[in-house]
PDB file of N, CA, C and O in Angstrom:
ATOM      1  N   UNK A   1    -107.459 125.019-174.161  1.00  0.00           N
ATOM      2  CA  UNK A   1    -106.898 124.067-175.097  1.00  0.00           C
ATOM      3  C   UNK A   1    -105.540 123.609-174.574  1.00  0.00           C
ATOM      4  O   UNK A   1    -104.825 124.309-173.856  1.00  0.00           O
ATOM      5  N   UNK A   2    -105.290 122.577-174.925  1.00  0.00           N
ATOM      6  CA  UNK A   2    -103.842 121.756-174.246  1.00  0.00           C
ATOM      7  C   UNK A   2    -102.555 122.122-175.133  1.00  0.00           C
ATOM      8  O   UNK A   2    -102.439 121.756-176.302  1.00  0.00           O
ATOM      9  N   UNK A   3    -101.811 122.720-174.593  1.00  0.00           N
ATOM     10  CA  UNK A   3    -100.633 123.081-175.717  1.00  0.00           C
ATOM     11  C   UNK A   3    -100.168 121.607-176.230  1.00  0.00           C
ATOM     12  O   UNK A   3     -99.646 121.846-177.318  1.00  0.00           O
ATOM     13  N   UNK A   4    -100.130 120.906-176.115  1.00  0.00           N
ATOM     14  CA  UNK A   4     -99.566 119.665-176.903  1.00  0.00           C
ATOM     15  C   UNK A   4    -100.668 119.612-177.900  1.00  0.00           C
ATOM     16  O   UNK A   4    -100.327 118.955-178.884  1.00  0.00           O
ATOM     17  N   UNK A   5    -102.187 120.208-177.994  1.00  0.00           N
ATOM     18  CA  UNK A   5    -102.874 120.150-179.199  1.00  0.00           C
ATOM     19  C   UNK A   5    -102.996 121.054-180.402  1.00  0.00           C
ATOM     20  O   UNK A   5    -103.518 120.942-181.512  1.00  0.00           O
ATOM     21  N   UNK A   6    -102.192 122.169-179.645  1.00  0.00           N
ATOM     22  CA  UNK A   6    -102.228 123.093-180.635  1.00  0.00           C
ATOM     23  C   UNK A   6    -101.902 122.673-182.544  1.00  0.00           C
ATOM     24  O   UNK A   6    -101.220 121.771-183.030  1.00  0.00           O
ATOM     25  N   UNK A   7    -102.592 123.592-183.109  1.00  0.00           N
ATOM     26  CA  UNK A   7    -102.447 123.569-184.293  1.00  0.00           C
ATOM     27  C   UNK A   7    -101.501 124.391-184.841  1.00  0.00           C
ATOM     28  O   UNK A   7    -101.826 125.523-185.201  1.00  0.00           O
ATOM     29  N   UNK A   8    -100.313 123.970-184.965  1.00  0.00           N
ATOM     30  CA  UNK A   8     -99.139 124.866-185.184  1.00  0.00           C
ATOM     31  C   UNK A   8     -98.600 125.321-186.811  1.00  0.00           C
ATOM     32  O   UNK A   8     -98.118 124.567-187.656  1.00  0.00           O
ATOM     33  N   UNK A   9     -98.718 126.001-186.862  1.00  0.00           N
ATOM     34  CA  UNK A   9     -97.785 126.659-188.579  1.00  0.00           C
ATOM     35  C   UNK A   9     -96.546 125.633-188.916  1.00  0.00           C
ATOM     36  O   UNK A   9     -95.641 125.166-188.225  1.00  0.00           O
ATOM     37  N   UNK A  10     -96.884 125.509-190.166  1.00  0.00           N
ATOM     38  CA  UNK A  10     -96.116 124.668-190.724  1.00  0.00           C
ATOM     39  C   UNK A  10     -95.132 125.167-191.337  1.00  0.00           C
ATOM     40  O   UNK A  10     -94.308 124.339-191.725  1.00  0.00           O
ATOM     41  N   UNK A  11     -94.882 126.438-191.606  1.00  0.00           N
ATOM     42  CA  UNK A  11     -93.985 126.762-192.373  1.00  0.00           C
ATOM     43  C   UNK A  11     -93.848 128.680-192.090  1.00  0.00           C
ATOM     44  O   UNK A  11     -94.897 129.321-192.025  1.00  0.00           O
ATOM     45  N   UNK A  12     -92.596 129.344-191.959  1.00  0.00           N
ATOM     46  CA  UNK A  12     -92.389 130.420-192.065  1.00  0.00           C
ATOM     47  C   UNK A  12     -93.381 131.117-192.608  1.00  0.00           C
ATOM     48  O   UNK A  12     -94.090 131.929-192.014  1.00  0.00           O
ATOM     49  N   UNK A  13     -93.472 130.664-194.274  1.00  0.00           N
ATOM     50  CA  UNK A  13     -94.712 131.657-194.481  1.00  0.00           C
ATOM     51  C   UNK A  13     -96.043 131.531-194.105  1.00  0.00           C
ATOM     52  O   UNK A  13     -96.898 132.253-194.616  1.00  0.00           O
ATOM     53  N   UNK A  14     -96.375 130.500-193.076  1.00  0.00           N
ATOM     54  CA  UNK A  14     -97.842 130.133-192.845  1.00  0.00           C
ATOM     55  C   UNK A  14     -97.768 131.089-191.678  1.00  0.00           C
ATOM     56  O   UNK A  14     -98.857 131.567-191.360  1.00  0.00           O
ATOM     57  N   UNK A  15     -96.717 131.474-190.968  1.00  0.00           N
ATOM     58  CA  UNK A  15     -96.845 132.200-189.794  1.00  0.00           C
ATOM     59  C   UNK A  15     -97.030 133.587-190.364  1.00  0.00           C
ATOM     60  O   UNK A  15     -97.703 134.529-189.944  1.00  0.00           O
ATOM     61  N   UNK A  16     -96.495 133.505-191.106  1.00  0.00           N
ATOM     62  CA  UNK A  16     -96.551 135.425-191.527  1.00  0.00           C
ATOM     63  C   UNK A  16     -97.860 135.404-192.174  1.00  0.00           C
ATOM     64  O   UNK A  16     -98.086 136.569-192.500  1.00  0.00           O
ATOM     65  N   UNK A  17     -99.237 134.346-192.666  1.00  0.00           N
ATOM     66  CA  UNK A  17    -100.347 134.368-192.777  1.00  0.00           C
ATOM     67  C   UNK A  17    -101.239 134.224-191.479  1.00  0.00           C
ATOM     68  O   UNK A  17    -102.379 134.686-191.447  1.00  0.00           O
ATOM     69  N   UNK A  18    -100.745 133.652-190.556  1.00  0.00           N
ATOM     70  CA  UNK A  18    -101.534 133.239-189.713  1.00  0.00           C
ATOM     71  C   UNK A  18    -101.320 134.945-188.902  1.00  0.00           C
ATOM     72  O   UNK A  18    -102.335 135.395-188.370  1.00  0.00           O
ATOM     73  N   UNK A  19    -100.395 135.561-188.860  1.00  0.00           N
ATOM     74  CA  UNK A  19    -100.440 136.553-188.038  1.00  0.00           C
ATOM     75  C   UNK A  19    -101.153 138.037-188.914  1.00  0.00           C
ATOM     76  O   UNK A  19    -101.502 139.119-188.442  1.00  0.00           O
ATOM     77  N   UNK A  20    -101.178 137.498-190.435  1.00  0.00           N
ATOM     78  CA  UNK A  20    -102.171 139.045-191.438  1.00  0.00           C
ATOM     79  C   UNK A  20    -103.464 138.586-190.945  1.00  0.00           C
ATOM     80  O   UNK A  20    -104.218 139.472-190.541  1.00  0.00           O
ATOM     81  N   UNK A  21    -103.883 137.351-190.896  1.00  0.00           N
ATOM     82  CA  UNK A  21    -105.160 137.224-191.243  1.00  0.00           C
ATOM     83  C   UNK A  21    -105.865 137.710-189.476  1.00  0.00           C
ATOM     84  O   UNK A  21    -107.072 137.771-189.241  1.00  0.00           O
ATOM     85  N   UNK A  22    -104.685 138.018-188.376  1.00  0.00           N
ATOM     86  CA  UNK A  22    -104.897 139.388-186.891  1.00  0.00           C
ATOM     87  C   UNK A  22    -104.882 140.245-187.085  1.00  0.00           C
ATOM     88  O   UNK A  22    -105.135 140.994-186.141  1.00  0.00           O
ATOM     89  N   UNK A  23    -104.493 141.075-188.840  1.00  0.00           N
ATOM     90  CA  UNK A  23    -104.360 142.081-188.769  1.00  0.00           C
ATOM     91  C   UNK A  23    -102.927 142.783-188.335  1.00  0.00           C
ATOM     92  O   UNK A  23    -102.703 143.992-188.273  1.00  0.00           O
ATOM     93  N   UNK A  24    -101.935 141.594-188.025  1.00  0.00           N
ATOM     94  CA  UNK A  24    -100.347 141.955-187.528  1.00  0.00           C
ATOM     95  C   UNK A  24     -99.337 141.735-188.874  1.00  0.00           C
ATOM     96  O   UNK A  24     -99.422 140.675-189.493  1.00  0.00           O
ATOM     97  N   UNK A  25     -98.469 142.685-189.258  1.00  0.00           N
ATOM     98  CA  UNK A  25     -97.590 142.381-190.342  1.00  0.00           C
ATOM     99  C   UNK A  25     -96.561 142.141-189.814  1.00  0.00           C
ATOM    100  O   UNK A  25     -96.033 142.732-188.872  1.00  0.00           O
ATOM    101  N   UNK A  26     -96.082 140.926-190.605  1.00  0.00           N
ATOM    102  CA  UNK A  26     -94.855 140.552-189.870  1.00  0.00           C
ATOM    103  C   UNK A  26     -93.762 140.536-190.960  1.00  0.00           C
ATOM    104  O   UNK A  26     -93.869 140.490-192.186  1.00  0.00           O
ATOM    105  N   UNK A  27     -92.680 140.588-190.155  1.00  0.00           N
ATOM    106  CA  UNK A  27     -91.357 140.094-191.485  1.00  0.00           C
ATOM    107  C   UNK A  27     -91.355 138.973-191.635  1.00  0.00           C
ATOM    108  O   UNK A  27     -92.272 138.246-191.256  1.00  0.00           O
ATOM    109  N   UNK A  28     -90.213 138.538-192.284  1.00  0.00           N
ATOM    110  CA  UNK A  28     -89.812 137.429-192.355  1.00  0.00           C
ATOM    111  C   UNK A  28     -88.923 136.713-191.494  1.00  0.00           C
ATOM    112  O   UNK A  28     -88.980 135.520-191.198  1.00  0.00           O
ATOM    113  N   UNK A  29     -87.791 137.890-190.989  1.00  0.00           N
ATOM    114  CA  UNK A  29     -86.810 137.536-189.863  1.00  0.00           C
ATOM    115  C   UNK A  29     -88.005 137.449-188.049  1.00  0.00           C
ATOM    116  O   UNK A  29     -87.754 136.757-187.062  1.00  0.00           O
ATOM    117  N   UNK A  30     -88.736 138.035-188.167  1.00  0.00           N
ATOM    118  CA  UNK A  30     -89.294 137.574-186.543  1.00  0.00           C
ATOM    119  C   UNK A  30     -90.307 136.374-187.265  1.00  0.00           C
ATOM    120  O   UNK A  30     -90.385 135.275-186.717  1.00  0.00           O
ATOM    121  N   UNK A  31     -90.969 136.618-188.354  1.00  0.00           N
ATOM    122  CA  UNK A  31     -91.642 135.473-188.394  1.00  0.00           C
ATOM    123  C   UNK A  31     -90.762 134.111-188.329  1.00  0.00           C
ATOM    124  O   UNK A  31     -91.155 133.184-187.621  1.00  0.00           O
ATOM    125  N   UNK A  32     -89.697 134.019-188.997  1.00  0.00           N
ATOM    126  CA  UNK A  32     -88.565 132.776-188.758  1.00  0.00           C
ATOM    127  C   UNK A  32     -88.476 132.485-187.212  1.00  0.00           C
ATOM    128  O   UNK A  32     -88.528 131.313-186.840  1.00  0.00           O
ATOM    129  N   UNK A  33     -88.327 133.634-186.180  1.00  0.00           N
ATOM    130  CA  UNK A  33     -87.784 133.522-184.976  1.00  0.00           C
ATOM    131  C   UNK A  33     -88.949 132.533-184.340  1.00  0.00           C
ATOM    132  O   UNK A  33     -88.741 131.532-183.655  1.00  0.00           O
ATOM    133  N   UNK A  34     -90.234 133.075-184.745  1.00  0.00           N
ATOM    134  CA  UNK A  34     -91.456 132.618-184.314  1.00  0.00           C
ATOM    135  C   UNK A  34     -91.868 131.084-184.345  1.00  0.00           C
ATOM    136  O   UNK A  34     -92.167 130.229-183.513  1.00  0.00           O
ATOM    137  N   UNK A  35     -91.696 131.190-186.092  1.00  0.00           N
ATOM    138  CA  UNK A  35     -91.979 129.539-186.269  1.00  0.00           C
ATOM    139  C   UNK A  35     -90.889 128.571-185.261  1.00  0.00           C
ATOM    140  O   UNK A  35     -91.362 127.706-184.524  1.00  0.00           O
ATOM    141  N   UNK A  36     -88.993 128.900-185.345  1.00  0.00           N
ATOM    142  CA  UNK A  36     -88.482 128.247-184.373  1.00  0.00           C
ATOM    143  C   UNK A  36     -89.292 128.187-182.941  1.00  0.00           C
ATOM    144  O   UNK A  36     -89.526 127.141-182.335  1.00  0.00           O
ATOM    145  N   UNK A  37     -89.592 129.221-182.606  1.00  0.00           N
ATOM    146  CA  UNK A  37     -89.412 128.986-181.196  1.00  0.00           C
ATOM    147  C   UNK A  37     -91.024 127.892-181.068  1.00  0.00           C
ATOM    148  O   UNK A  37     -91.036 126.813-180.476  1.00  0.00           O
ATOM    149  N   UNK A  38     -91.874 128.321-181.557  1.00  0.00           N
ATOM    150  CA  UNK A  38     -92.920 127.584-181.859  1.00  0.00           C
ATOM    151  C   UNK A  38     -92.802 125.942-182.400  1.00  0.00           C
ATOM    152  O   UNK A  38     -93.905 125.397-182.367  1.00  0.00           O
ATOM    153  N   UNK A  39     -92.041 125.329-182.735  1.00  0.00           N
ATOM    154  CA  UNK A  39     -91.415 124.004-183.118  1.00  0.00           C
ATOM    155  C   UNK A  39     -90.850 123.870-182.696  1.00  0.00           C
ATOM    156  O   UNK A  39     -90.645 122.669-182.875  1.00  0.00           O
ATOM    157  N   UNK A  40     -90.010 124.291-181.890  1.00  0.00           N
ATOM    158  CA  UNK A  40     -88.895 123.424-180.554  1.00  0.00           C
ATOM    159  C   UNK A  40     -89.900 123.525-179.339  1.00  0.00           C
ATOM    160  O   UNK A  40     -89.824 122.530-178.618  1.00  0.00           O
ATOM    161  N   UNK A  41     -90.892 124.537-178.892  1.00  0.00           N
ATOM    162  CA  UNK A  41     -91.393 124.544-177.646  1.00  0.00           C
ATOM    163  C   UNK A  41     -90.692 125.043-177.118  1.00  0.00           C
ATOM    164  O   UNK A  41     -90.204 124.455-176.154  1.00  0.00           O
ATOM    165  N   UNK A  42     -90.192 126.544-177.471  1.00  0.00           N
ATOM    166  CA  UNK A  42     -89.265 127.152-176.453  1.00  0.00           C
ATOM    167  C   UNK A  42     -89.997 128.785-176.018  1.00  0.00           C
ATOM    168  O   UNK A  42     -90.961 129.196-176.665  1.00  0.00           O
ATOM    169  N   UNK A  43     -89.627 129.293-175.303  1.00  0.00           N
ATOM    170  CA  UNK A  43     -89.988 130.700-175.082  1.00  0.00           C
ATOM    171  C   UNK A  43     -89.273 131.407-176.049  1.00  0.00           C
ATOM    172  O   UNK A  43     -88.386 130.797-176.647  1.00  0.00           O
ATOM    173  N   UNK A  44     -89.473 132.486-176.296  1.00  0.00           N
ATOM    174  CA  UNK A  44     -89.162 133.622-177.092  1.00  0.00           C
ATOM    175  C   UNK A  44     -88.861 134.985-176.562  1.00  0.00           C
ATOM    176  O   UNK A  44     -89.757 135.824-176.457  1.00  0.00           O
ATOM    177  N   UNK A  45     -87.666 135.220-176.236  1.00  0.00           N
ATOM    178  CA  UNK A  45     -87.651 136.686-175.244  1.00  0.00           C
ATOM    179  C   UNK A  45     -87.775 137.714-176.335  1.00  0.00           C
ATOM    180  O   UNK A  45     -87.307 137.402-177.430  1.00  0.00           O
ATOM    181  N   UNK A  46     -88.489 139.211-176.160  1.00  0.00           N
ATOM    182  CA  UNK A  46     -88.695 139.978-177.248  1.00  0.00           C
ATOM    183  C   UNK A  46     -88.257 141.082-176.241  1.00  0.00           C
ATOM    184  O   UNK A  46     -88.619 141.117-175.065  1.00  0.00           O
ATOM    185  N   UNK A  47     -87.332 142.093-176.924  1.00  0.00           N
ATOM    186  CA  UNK A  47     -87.199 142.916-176.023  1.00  0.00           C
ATOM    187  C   UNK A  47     -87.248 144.435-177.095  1.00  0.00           C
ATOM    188  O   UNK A  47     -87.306 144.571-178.317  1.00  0.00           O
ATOM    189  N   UNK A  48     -87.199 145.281-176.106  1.00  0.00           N
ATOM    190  CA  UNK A  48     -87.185 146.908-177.050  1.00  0.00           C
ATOM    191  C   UNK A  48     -87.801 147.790-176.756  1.00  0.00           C
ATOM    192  O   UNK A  48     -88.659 147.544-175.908  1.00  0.00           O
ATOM    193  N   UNK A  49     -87.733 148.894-177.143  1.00  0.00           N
ATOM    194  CA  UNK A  49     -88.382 149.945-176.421  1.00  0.00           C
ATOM    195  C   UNK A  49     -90.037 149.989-176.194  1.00  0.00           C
ATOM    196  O   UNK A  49     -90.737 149.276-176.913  1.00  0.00           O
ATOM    197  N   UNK A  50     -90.692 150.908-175.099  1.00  0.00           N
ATOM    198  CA  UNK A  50     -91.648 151.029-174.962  1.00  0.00           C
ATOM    199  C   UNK A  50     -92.607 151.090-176.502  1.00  0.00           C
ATOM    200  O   UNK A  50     -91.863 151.739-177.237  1.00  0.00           O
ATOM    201  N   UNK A  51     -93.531 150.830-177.101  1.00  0.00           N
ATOM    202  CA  UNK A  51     -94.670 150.722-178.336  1.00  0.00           C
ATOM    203  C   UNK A  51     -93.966 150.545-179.386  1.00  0.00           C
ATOM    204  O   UNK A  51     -94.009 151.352-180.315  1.00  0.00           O
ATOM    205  N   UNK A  52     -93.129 149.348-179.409  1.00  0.00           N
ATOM    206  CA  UNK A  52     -92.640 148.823-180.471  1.00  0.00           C
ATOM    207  C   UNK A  52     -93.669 147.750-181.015  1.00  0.00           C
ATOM    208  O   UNK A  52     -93.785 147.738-182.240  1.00  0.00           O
ATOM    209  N   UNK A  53     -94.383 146.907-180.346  1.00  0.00           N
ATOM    210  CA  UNK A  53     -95.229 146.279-181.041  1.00  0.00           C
ATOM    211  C   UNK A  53     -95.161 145.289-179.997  1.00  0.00           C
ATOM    212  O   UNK A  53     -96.264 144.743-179.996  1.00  0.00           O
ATOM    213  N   UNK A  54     -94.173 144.597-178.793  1.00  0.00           N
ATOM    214  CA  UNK A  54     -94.065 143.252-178.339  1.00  0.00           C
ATOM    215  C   UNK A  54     -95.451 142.799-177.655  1.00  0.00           C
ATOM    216  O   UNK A  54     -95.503 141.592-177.418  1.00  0.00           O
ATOM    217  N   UNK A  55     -96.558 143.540-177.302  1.00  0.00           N
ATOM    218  CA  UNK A  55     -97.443 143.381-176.553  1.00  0.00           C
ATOM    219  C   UNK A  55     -98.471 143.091-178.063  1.00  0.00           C
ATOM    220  O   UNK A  55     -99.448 142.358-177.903  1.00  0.00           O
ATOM    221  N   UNK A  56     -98.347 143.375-178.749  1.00  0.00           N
ATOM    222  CA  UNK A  56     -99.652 143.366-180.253  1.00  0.00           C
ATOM    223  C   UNK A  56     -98.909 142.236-180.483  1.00  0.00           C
ATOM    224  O   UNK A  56     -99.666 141.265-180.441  1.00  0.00           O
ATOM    225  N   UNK A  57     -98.058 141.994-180.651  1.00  0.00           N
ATOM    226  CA  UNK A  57     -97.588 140.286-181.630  1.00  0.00           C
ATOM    227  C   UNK A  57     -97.934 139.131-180.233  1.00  0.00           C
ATOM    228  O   UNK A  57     -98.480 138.049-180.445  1.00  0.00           O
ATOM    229  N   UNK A  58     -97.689 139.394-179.416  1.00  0.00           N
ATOM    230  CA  UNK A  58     -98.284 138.718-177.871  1.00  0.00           C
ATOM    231  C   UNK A  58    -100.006 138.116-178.358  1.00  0.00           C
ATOM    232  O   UNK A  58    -100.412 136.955-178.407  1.00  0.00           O
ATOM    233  N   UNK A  59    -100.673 139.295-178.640  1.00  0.00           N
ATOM    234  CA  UNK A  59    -102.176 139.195-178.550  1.00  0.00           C
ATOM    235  C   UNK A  59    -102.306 138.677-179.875  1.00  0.00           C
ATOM    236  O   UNK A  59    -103.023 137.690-180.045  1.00  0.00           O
ATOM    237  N   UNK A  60    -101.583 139.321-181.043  1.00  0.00           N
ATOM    238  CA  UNK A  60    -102.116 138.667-182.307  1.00  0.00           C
ATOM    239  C   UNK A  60    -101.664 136.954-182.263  1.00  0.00           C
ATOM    240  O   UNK A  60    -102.439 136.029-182.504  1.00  0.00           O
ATOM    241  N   UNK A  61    -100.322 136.830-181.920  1.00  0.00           N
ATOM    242  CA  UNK A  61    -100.117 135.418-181.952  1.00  0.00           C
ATOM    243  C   UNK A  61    -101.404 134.485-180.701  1.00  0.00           C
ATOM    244  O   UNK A  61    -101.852 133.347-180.836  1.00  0.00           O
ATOM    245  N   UNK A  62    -101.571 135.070-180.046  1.00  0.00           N
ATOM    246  CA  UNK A  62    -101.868 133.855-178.934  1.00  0.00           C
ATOM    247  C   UNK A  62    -103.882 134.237-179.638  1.00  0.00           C
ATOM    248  O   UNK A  62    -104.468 133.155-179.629  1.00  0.00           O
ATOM    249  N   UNK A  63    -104.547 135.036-179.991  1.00  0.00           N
ATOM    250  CA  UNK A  63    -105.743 135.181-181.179  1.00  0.00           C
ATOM    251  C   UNK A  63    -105.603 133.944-181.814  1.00  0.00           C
ATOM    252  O   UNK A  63    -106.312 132.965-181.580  1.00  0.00           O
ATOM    253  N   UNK A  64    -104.301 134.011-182.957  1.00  0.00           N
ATOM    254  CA  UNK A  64    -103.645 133.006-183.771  1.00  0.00           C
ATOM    255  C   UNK A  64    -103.985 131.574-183.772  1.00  0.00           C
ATOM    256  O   UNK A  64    -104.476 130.816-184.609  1.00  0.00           O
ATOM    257  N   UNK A  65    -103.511 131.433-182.404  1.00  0.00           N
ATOM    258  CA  UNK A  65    -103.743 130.115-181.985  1.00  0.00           C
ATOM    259  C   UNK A  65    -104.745 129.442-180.986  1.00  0.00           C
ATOM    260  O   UNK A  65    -105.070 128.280-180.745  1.00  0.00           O
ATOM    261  N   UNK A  66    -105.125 130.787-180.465  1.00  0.00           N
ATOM    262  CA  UNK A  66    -106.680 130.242-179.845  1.00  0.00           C
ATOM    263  C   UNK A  66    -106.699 129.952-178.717  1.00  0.00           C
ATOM    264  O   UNK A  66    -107.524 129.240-178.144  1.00  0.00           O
ATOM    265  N   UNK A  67    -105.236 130.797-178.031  1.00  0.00           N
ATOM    266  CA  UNK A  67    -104.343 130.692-176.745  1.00  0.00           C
ATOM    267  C   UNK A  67    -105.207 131.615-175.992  1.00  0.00           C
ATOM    268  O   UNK A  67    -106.210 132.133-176.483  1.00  0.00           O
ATOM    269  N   UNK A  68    -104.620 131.892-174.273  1.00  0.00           N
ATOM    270  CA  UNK A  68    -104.869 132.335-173.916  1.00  0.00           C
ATOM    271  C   UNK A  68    -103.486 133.301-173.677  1.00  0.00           C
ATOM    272  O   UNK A  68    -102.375 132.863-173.974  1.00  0.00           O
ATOM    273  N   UNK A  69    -103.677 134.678-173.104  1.00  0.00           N
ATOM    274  CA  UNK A  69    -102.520 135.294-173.314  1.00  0.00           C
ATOM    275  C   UNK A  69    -102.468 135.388-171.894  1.00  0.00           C
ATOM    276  O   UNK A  69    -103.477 135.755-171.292  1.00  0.00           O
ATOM    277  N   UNK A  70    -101.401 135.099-171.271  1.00  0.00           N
ATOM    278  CA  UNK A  70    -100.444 135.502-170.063  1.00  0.00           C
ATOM    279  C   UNK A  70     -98.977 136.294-169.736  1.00  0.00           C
ATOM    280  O   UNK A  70     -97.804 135.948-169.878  1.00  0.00           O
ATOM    281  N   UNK A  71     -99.602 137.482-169.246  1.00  0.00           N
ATOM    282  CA  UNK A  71     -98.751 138.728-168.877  1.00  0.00           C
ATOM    283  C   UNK A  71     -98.674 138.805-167.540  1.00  0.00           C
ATOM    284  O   UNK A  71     -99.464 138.978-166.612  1.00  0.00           O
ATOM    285  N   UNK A  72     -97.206 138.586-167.714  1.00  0.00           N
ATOM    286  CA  UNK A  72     -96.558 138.684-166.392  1.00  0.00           C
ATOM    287  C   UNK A  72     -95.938 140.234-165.912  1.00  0.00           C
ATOM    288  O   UNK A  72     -95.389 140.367-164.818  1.00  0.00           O
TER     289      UNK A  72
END
């Protein structure tokens, strides 16, 4: 799928639905971070210790959207 077609969340709380209905709970403060970075088209650096979750919100978001996931 072409990222310029994506079907993007419209709103903070559509992201924190779009990421239950993966099975991922989100807050409200990363879901905010999310929807920004997701409406400007920017990257999102996530950082923190080893099994904090950054690799599950990776897979649930890019599920989400029907992405493909790329790990570098």
């Amino acid at each position: 799928m072409d990222a310029n077609a994506l079907d993007l969340p419209a709103s903070v709380d559509a992201v924190v639905e779009l990421l239950a209905a993966q099975n991922y709970l989100c807050d409200r403060r990363l879901a905010t971070a999310l929807f920004l970075a997701l409406k400007l088209r920017r990257p999102l650096f996530l950082e923190g210790e080893p099994g904090v979750g950054k690799t599950e919100l990776a897979k649930a978001l890019a599920a989400a959207l029907g992405t493909a996931l790329l790990r570098l």
